[in-house]
mmCIF file of C-alpha atoms in Angstrom:
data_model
loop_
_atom_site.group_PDB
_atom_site.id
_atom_site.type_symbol
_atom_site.label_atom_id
_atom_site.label_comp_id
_atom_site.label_asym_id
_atom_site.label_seq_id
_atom_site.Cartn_x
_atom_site.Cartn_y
_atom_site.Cartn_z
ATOM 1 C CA UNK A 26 89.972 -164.043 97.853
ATOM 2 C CA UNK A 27 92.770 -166.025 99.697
ATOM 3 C CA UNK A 28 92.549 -169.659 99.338
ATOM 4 C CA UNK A 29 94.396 -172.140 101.532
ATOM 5 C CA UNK A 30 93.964 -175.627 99.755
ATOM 6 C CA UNK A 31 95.356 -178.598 102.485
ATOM 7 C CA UNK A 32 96.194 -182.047 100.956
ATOM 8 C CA UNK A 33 98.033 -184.927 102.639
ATOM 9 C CA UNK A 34 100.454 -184.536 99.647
ATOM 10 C CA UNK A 35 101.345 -183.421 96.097
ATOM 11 C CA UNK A 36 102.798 -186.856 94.501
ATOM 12 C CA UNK A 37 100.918 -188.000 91.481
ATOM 13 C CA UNK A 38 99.896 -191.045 92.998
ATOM 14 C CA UNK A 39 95.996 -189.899 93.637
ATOM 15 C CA UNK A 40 93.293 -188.131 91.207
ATOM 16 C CA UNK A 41 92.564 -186.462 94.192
ATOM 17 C CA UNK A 42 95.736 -184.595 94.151
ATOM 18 C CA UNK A 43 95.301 -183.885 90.559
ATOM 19 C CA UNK A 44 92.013 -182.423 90.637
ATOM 20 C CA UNK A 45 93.057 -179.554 93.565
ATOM 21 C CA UNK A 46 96.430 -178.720 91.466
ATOM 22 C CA UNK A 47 94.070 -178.352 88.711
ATOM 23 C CA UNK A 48 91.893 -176.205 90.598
ATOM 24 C CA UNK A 49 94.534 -173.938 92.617
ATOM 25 C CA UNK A 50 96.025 -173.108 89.332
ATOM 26 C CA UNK A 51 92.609 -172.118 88.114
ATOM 27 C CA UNK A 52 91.868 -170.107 90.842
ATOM 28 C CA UNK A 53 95.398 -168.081 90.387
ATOM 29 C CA UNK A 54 94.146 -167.594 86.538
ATOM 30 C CA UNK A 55 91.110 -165.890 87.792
ATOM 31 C CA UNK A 56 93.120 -163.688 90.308
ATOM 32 C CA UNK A 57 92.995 -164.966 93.488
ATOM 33 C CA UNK A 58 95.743 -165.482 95.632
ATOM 34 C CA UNK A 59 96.165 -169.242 96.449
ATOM 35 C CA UNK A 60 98.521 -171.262 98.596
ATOM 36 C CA UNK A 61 98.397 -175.311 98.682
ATOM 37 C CA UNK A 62 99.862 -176.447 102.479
ATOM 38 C CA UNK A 63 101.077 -180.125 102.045
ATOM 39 C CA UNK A 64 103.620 -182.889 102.829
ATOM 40 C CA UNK A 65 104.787 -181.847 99.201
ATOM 41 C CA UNK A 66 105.329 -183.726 96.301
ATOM 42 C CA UNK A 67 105.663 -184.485 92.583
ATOM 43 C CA UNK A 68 103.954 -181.192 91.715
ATOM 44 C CA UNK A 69 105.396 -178.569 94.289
ATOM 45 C CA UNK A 70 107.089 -176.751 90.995
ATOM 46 C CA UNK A 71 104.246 -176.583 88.552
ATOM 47 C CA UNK A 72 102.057 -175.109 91.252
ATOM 48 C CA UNK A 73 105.396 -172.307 92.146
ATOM 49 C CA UNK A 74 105.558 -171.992 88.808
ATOM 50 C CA UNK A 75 101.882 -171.275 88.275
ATOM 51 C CA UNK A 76 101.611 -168.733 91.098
ATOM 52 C CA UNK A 77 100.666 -170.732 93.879
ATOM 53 C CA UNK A 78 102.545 -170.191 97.135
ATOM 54 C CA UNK A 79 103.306 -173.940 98.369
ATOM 55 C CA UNK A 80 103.738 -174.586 102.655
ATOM 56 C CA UNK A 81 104.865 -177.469 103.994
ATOM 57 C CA UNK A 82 102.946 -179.304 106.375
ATOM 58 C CA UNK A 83 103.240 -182.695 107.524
ATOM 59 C CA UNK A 84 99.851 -184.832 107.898
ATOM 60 C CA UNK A 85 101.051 -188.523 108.597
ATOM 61 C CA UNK A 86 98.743 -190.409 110.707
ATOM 62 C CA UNK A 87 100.509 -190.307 114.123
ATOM 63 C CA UNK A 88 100.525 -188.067 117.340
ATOM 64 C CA UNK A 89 103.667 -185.876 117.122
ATOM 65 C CA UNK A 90 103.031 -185.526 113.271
ATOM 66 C CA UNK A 91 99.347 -184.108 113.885
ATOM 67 C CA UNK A 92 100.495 -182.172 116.853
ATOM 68 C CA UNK A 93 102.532 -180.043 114.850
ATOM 69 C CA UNK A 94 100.629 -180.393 111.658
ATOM 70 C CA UNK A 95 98.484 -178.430 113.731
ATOM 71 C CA UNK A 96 100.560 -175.843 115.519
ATOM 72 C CA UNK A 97 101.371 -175.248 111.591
ATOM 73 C CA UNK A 98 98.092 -174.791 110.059
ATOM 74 C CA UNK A 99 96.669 -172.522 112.943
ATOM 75 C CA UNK A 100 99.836 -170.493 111.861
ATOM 76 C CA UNK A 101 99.261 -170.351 108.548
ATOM 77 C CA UNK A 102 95.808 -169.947 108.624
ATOM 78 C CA UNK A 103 96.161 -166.669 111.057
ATOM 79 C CA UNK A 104 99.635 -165.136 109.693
ATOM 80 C CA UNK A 105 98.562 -165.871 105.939
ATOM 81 C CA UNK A 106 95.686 -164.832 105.849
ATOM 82 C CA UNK A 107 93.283 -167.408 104.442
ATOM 83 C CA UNK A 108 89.545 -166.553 103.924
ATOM 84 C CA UNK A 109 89.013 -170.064 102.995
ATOM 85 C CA UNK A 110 90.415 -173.171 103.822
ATOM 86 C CA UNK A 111 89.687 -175.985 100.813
ATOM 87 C CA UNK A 112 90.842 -179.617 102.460
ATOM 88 C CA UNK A 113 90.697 -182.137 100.202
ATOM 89 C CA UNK A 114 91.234 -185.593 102.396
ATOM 90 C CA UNK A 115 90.047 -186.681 105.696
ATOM 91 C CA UNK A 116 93.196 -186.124 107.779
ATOM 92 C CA UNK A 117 93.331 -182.605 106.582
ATOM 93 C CA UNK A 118 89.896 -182.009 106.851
ATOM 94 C CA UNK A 119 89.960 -183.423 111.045
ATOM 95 C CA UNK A 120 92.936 -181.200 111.105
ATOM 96 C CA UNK A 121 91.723 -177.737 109.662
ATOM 97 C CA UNK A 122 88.204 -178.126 111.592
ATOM 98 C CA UNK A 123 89.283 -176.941 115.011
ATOM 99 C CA UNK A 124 91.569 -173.778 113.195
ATOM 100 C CA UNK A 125 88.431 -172.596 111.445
ATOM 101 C CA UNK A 126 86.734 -172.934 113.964
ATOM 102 C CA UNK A 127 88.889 -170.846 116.432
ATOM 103 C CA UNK A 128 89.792 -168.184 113.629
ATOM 104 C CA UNK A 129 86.560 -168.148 112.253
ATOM 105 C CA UNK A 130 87.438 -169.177 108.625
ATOM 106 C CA UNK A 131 85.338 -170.567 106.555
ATOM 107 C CA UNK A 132 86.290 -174.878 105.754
ATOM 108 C CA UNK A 133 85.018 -176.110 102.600
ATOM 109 C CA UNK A 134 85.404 -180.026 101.795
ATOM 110 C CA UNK A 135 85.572 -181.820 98.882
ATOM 111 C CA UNK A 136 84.559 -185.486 98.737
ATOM 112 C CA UNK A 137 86.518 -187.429 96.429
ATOM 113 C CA UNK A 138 86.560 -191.035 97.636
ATOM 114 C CA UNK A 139 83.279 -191.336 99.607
ATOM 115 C CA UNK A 140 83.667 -195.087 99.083
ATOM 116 C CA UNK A 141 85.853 -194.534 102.260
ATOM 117 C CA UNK A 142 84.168 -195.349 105.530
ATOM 118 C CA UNK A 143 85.986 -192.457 106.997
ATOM 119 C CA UNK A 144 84.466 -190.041 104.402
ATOM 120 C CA UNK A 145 82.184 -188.830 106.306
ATOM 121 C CA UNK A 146 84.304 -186.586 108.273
ATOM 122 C CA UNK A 147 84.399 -184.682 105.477
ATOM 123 C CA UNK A 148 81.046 -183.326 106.954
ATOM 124 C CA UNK A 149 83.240 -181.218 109.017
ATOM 125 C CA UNK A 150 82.827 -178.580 106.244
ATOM 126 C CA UNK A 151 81.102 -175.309 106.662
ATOM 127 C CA UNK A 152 79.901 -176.406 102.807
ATOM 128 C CA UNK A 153 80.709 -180.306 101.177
ATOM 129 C CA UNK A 154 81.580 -180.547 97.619
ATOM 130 C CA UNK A 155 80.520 -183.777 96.389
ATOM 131 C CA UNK A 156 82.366 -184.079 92.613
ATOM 132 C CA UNK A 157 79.136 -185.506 91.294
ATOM 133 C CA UNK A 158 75.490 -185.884 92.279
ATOM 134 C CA UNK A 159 75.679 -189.819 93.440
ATOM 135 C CA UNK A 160 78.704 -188.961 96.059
ATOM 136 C CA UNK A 161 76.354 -186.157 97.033
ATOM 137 C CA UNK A 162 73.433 -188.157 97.788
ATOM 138 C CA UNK A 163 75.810 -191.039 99.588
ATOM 139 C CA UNK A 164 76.759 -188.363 101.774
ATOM 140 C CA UNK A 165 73.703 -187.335 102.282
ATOM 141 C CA UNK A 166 72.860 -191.106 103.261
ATOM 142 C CA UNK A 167 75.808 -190.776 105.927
ATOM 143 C CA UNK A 168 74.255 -188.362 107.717
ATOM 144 C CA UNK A 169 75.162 -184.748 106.074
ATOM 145 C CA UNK A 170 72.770 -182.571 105.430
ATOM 146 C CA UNK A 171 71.476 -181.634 101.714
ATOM 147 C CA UNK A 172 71.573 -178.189 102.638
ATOM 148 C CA UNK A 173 75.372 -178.231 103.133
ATOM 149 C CA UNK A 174 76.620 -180.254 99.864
ATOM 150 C CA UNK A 175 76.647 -178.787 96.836
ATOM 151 C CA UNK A 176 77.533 -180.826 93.514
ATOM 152 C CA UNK A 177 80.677 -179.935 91.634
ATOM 153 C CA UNK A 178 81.333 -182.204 88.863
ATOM 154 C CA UNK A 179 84.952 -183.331 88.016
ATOM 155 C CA UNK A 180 86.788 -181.960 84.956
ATOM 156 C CA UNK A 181 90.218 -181.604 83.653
ATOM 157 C CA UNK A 182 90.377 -180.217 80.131
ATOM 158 C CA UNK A 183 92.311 -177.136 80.208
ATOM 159 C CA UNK A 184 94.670 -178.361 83.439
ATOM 160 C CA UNK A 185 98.151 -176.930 83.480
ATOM 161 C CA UNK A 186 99.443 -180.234 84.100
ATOM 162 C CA UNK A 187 99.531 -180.632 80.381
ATOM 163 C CA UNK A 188 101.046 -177.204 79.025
ATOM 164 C CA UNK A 189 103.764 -177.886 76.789
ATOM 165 C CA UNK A 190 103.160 -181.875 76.679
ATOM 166 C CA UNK A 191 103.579 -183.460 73.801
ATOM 167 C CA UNK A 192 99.963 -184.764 73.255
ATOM 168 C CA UNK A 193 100.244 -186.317 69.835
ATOM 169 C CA UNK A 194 98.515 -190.330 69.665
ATOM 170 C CA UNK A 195 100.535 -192.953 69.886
ATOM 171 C CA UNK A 196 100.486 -195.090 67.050
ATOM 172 C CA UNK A 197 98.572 -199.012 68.715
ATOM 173 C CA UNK A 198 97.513 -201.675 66.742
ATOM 174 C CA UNK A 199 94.127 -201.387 65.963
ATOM 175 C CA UNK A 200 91.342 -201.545 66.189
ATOM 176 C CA UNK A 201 92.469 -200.521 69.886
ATOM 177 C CA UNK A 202 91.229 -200.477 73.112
ATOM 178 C CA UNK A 203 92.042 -199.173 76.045
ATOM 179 C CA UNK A 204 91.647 -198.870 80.068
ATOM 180 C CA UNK A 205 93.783 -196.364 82.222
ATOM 181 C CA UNK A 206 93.830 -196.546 85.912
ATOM 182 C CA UNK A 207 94.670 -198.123 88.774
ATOM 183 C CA UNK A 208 95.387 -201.701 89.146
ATOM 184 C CA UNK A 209 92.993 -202.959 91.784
ATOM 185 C CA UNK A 210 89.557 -204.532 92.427
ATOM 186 C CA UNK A 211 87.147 -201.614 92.134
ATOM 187 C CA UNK A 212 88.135 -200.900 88.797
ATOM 188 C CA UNK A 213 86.885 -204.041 87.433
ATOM 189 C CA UNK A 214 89.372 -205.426 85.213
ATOM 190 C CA UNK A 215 88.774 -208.926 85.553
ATOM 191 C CA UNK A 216 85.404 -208.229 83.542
ATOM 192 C CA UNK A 217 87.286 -206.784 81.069
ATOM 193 C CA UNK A 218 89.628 -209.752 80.800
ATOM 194 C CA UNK A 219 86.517 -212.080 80.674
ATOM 195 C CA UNK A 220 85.107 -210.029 78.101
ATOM 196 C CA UNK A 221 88.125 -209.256 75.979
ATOM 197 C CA UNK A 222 88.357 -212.744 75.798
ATOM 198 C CA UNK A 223 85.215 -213.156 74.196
ATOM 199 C CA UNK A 224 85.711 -210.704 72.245
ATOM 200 C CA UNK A 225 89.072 -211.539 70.630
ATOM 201 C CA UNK A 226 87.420 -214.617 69.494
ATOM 202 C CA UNK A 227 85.292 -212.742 66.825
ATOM 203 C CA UNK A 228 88.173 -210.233 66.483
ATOM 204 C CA UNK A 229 91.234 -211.603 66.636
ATOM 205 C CA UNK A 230 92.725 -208.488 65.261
ATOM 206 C CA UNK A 231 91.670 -206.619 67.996
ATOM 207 C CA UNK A 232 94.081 -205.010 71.206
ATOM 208 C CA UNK A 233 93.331 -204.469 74.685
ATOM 209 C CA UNK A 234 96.023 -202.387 76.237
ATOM 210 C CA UNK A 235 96.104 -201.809 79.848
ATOM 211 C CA UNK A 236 97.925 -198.553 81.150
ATOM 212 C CA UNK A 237 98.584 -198.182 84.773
ATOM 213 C CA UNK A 238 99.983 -199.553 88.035
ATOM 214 C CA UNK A 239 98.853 -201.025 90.867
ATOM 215 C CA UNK A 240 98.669 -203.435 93.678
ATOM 216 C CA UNK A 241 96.544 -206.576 91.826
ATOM 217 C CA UNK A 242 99.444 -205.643 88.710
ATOM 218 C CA UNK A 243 101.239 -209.097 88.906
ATOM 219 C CA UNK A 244 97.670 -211.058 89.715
ATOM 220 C CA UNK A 245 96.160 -209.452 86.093
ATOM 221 C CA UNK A 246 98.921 -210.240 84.305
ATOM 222 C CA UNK A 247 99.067 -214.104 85.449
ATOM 223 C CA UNK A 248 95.454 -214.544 84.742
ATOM 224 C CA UNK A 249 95.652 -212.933 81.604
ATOM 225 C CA UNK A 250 98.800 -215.334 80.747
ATOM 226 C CA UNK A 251 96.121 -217.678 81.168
ATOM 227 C CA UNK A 252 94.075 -217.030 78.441
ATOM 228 C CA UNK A 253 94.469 -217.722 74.367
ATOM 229 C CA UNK A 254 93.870 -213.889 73.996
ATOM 230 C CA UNK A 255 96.963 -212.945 75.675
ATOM 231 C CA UNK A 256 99.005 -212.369 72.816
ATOM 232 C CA UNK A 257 96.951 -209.109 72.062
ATOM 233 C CA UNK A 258 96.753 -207.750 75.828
ATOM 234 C CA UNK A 259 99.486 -205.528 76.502
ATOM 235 C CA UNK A 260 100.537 -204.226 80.060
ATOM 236 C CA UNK A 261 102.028 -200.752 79.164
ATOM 237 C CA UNK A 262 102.790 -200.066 83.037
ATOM 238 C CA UNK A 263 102.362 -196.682 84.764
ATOM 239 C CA UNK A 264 102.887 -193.255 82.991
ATOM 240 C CA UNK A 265 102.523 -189.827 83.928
ATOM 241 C CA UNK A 266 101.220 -189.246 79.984
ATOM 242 C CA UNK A 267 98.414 -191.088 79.095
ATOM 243 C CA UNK A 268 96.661 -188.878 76.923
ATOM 244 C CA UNK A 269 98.717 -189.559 73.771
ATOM 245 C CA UNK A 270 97.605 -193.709 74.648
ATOM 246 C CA UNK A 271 93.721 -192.431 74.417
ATOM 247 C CA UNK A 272 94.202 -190.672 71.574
ATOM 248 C CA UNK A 273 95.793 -193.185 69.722
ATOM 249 C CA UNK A 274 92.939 -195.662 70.562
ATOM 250 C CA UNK A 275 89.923 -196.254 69.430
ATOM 251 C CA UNK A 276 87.616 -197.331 72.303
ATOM 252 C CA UNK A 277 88.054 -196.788 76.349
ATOM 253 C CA UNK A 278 86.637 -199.298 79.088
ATOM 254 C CA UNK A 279 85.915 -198.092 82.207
ATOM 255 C CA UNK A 280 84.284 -201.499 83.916
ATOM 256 C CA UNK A 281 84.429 -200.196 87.515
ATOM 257 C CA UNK A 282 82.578 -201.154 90.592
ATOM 258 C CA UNK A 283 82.911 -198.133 92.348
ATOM 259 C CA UNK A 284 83.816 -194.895 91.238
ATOM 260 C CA UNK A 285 82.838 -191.447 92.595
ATOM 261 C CA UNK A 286 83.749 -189.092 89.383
ATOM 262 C CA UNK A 287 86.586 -190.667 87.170
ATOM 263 C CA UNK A 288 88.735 -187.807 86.206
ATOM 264 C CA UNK A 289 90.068 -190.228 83.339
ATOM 265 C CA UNK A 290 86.565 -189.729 81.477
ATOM 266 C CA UNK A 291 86.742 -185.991 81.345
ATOM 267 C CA UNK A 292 90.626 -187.307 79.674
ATOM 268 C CA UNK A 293 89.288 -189.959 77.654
ATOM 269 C CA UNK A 294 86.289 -188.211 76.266
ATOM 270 C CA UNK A 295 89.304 -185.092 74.954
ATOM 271 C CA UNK A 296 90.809 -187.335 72.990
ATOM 272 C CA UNK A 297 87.963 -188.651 71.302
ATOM 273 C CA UNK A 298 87.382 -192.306 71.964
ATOM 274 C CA UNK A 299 84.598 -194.117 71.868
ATOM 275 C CA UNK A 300 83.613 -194.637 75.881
ATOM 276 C CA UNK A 301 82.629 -197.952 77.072
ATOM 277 C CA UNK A 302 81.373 -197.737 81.152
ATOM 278 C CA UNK A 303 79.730 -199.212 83.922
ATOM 279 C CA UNK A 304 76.704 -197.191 84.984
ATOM 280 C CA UNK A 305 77.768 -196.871 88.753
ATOM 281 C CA UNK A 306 78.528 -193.981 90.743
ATOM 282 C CA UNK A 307 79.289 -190.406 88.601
ATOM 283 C CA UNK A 308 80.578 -192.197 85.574
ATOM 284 C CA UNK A 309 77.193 -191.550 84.145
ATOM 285 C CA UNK A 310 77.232 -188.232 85.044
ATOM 286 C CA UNK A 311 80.367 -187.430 83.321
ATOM 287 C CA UNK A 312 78.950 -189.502 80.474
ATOM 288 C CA UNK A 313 75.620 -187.507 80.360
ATOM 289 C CA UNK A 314 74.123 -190.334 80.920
ATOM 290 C CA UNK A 315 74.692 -192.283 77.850
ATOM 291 C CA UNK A 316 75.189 -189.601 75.142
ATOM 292 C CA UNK A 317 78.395 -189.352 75.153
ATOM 293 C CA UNK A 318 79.037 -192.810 75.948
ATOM 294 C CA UNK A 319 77.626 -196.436 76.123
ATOM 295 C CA UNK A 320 76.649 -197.236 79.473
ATOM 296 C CA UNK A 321 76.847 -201.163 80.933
ATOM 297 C CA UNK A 322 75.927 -202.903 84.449
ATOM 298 C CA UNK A 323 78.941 -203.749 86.657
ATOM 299 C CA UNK A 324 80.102 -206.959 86.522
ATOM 300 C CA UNK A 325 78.764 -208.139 83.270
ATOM 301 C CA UNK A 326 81.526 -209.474 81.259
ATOM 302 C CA UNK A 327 78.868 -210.721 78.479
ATOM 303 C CA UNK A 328 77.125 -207.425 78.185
ATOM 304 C CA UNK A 329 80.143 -205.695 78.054
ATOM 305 C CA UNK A 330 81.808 -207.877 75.229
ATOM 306 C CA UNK A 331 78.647 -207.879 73.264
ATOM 307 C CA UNK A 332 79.049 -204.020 73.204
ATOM 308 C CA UNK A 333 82.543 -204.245 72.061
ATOM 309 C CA UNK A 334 82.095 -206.444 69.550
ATOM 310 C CA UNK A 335 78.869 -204.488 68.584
ATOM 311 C CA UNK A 336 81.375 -201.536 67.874
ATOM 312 C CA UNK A 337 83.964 -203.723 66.173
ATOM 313 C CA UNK A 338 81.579 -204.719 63.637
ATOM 314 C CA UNK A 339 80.409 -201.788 62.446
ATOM 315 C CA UNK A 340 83.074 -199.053 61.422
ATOM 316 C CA UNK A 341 80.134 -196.332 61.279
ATOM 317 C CA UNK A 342 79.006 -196.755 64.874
ATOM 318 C CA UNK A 343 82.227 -196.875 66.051
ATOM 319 C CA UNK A 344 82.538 -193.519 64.572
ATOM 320 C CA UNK A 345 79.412 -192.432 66.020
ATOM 321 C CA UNK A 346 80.097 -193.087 69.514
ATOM 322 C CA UNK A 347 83.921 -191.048 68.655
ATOM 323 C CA UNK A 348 81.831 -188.180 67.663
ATOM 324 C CA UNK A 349 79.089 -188.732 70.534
ATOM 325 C CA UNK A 350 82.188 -188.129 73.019
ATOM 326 C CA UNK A 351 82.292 -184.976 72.179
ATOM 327 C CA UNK A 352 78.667 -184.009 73.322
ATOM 328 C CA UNK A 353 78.941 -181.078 75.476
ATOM 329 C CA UNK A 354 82.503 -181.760 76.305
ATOM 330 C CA UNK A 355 83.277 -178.349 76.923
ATOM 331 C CA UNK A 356 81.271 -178.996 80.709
ATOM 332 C CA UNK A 357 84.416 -180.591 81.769
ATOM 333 C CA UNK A 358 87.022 -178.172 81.166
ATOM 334 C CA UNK A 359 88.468 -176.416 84.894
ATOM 335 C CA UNK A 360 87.376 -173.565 84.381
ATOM 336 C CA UNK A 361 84.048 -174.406 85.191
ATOM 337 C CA UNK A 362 84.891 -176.244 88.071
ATOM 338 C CA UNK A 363 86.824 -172.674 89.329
ATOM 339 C CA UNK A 364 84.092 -170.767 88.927
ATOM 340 C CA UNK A 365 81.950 -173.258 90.449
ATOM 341 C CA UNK A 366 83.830 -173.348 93.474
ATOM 342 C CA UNK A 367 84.498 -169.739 94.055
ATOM 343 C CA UNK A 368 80.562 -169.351 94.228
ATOM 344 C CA UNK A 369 80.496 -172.109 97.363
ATOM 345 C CA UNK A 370 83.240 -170.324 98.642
ATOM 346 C CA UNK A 371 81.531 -167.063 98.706
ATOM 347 C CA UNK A 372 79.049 -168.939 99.962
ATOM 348 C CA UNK A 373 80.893 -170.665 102.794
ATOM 349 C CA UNK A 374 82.577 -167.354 104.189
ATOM 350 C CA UNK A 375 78.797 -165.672 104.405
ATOM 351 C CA UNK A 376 78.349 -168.417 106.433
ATOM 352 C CA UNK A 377 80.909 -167.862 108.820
ATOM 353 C CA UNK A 378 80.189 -164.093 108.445
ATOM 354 C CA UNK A 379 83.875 -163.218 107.461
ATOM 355 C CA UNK A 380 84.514 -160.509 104.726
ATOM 356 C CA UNK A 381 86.700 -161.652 102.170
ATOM 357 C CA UNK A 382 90.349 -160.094 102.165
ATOM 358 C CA UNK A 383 91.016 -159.332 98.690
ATOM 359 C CA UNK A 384 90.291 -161.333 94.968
#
């Protein structure tokens, strides 16, 4: 099969991106050819280095850009060949509709940040891929029918992003924990500070380290400033590693508000930490619903620091939640979510009644 994946970008800035590199070098493993058409990015070489043929097309949000963005895709839709055209974001999505439509190709979607008022263009798809069940039924909310979404849960284990990385834990004071994402409101951190707080006051040896950029950066660190615990709070910044941080910790928070399928879980739960998360969106999907990780209400700093400290006192349920992490673990590796998607493909170009041009 030839696969045309279409992203705004390749820069590292988005799990979105991560997740269809992941998946395009999947796809190559099980021996299909596969092109990603972008503005480009961070990860143009590992994908030419993994097999997969990278175009360059521009998507920014303005007349002349879209024009040609288009004049470009029909092009390489037509002269390359694609049976199926994967776009992963709304612009590309509005953009590859009218080509499939005109060359008869089959458009699959993926739904990453339904949160997005705009998400539900995604519906443009001849089949939706929701990356866990809750974004599926929100879309389903927004008008798309159940009939056209299919659930693919998120996973990374296995990603070529981290061949040859050096994936050994860092060494953090313990006992450690740990959060790793973006710095901004829907990933709750201000309930973490609020509980931390509490929590250091029962265990003063404890560490909360926070890894990751973002806008509300300079905000988090003034208001922890603010509080007696924030000697043992540590602001690590952004890094494009932070595996090695998870694995040298002993429990990750996840206190979001809103999140559609955390690809940091799938990282989180490798390594082996004891998971900490707020039952909203897929997070308890990816945490099989509380066996392979404790599950809180959102914006509970109490209930979430009388977990913590529920793990801090006891060494041997600490280790029992480390060990739970690993229930059925191997669900989130890639290769699952390949296969997965090469059967909505198949799928998808039925639809369209378009005979597939080679594996």
């Amino acid at each position: 099969m030839r696969i045309l994946h279409l992203l705004n970008h390749t820069r590292r800035l988005n799990g979105h991106v991560h997740a269809a590199v992941d998946l395009a070098c999947a796809q190559v493993k099980l021996g299909h050819t596969v092109a990603v058409a972008s503005g480009g990015g961070d990860f143009d070489q590992l994908l030419t280095d993994h097999g997969v043929e990278c175009m360059r097309i521009n998507q920014e949000r303005r007349p002349a850009s879209l024009a040609m963005g288009l004049r470009l895709l029909y092009r390489a839709v037509d002269e390359w060949r694609a049976d199926v055209v994967h776009a992963h974001m709304v612009t590309s999505a509005a953009l590859a509709w009218p080509v499939c439509r005109v060359l008869r190709r089959a458009l699959v979607t993926t739904v990453h940040n339904e949160f997005q008022k705009s998400a539900v263009l995604m519906g443009l798809g001849t089949r939706v891929i929701a990356v866990s069940a809750a974004v599926g039924q929100s879309m389903q909310k927004r008008g798309i029918s159940r009939a056209r979404i299919d659930v693919i849960l998120n996973g990374t284990i296995g990603s070529v992003r981290f061949d040859g990385k050096d994936r050994t834990a860092r060494s953090l004071e313990t006992p450690a924990i740990i959060f790793v994402g973006g710095l901004h409101p829907r990933k709750g951190l201000p309930d973490l500070f609020a509980a931390f707080g509490s929590v250091h006051e029962k265990h003063q040896g404890a560490h909360l380290y926070i890894v990751g950029d973002g806008p509300c950066r300079d905000q988090y660190i003034a208001t922890v400033n603010a509080m007696e615990c924030n000697g043992a709070v540590t602001f690590t910044g952004p890094t494009d590693e932070p595996f090695p941080f998870m694995k040298g910790a002993d429990i990750f928070v996840l206190p979001s508000h809103a999140d559609p399928a955390p690809l940091v879980l799938s990282e989180a739960r490798e390594a082996g930490c004891a998971i900490v998360a707020t039952e909203v969106d897929g997070i308890p999907e990816l945490l099989e619903h509380g066996k392979a990780g404790i599950l809180v209400p959102p914006g509970d700093p109490s209930q979430l620091a009388k977990v913590l400290c529920g793990l801090l006192e006891r060494a041997e349920v600490l280790e029992e939640w480390k060990r739970n992490s690993q229930y059925n673990v191997d669900y989130l590796r890639i290769d699952r979510v390949a296969r997965d998607t090469l059967a909505v493909y198949a799928n998808a170009t039925r639809k369209v009644g378009r005979a597939v041009t080679d594996k």
